[in-house]
CSV table of C-alpha atoms in Angstrom, one decimal:
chain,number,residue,atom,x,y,z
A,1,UNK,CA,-12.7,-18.0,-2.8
A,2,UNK,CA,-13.7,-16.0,0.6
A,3,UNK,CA,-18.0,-17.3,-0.4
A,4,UNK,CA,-16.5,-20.7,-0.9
A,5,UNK,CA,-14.2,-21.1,2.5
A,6,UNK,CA,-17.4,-19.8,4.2
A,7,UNK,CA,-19.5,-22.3,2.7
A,8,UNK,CA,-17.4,-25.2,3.8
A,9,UNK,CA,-17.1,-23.9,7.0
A,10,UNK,CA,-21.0,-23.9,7.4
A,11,UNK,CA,-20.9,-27.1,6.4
A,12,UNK,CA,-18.4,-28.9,8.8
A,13,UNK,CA,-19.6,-26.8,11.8
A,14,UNK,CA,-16.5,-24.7,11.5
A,15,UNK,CA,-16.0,-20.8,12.1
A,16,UNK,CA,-14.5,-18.7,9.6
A,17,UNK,CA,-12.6,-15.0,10.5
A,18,UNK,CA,-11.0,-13.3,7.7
A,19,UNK,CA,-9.3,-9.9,8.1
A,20,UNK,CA,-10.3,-6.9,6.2
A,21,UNK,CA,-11.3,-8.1,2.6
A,22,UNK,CA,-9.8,-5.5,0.3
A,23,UNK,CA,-9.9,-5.3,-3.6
A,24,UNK,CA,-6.6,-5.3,-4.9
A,25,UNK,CA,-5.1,-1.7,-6.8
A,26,UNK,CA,-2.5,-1.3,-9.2
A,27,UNK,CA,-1.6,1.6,-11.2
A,28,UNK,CA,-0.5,2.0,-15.0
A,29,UNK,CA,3.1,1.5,-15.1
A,30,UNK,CA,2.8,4.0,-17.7
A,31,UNK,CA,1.0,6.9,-15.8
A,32,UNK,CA,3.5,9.8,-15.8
A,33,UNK,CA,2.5,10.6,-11.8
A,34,UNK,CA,3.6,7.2,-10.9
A,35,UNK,CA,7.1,7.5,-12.8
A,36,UNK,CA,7.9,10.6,-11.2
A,37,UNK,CA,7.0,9.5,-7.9
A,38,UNK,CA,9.8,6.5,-8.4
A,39,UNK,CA,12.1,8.6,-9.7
A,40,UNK,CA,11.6,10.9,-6.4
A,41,UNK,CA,11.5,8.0,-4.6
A,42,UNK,CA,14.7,6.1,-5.9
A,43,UNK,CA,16.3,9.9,-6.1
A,44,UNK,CA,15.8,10.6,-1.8
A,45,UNK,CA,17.2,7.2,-1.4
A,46,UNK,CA,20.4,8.2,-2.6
A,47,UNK,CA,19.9,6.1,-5.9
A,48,UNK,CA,18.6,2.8,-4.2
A,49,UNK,CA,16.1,1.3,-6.5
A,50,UNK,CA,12.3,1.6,-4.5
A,51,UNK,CA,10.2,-1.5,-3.1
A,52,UNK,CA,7.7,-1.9,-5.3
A,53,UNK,CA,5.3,-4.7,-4.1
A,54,UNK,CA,1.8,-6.2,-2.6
A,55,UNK,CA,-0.4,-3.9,-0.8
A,56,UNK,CA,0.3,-5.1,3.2
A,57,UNK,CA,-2.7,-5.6,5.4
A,58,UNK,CA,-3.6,-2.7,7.5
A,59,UNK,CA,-2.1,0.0,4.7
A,60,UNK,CA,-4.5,2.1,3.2
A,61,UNK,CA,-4.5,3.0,-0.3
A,62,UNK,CA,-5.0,7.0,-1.8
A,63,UNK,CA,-6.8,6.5,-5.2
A,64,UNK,CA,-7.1,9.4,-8.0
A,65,UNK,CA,-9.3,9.3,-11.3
A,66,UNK,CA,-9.1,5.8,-13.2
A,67,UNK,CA,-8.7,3.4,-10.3
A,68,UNK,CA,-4.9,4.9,-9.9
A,69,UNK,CA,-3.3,4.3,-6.6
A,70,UNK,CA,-0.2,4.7,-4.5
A,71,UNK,CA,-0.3,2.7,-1.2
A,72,UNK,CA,2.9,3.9,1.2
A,73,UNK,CA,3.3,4.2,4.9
A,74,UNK,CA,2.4,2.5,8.0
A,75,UNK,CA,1.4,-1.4,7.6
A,76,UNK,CA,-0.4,-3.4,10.6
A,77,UNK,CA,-1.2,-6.9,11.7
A,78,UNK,CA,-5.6,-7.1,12.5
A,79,UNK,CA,-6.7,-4.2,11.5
A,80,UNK,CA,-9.8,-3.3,12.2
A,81,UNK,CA,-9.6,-5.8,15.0
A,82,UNK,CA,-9.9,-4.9,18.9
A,83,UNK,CA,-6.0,-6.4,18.4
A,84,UNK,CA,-5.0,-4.2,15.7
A,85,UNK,CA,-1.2,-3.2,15.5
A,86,UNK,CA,0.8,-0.8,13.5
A,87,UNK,CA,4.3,-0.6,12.3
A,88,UNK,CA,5.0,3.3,11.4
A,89,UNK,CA,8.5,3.9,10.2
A,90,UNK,CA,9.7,7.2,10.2
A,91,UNK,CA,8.2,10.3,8.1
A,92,UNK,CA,12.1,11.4,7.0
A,93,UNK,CA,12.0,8.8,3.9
A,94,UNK,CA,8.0,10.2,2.9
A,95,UNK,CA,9.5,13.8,3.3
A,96,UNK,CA,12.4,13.5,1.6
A,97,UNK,CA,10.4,11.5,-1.4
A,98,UNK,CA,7.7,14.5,-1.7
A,99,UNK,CA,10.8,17.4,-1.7
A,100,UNK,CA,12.2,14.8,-4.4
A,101,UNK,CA,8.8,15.1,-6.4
A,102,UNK,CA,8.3,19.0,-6.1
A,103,UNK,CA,11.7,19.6,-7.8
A,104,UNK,CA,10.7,17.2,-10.5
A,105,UNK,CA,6.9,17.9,-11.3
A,106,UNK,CA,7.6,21.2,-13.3
């Protein structure tokens, strides 16, 4: 879609700007990393079920072996861009997840 918006745009004298272009990553619901790290997850939020979504623009995703990935943190309007902007909640949640996931990957 990105080739053909850029095409048109050289076509009709238009300039196109796209944000960082990044491929898409989804892990195995079925990957036994992934369902502990909900479990933590859902267990540090006193039982409240995880937001489990879209990759936001500006995160940055961790990957392992297999194309497996886990994107959590900070988000951000422009990144890359000399206006770039981040939203960083607090560590306590992430802290609290990764004691959650030590007590259950035994």
């Amino acid at each position: 879609m990105k080739s053909k918006v850029e095409a048109y745009c050289a076509e009709n004298g238009l300039e196109s700007s796209f944000s960082v272009m990044e491929n898409g990553v989804a892990c195995d619901p079925n990957n036994p990393a992934l369902k502990a790290l909900i479990e933590a997850v859902r267990q540090a939020a006193g039982g409240e079920e995880p937001r489990i979504g879209k990759k936001l623009p500006g995160t940055s995703a961790r990957f392992a072996p297999g194309g497996q990935a886990v994107v959590w943190g900070q988000s951000g309007v422009g990144p890359h861009a000399k206006n770039e902007a981040h939203f960083i909640p607090s560590i306590e949640p992430y802290y609290k997840s990764l004691n959650e996931l030590a007590k259950l990957w035994k």
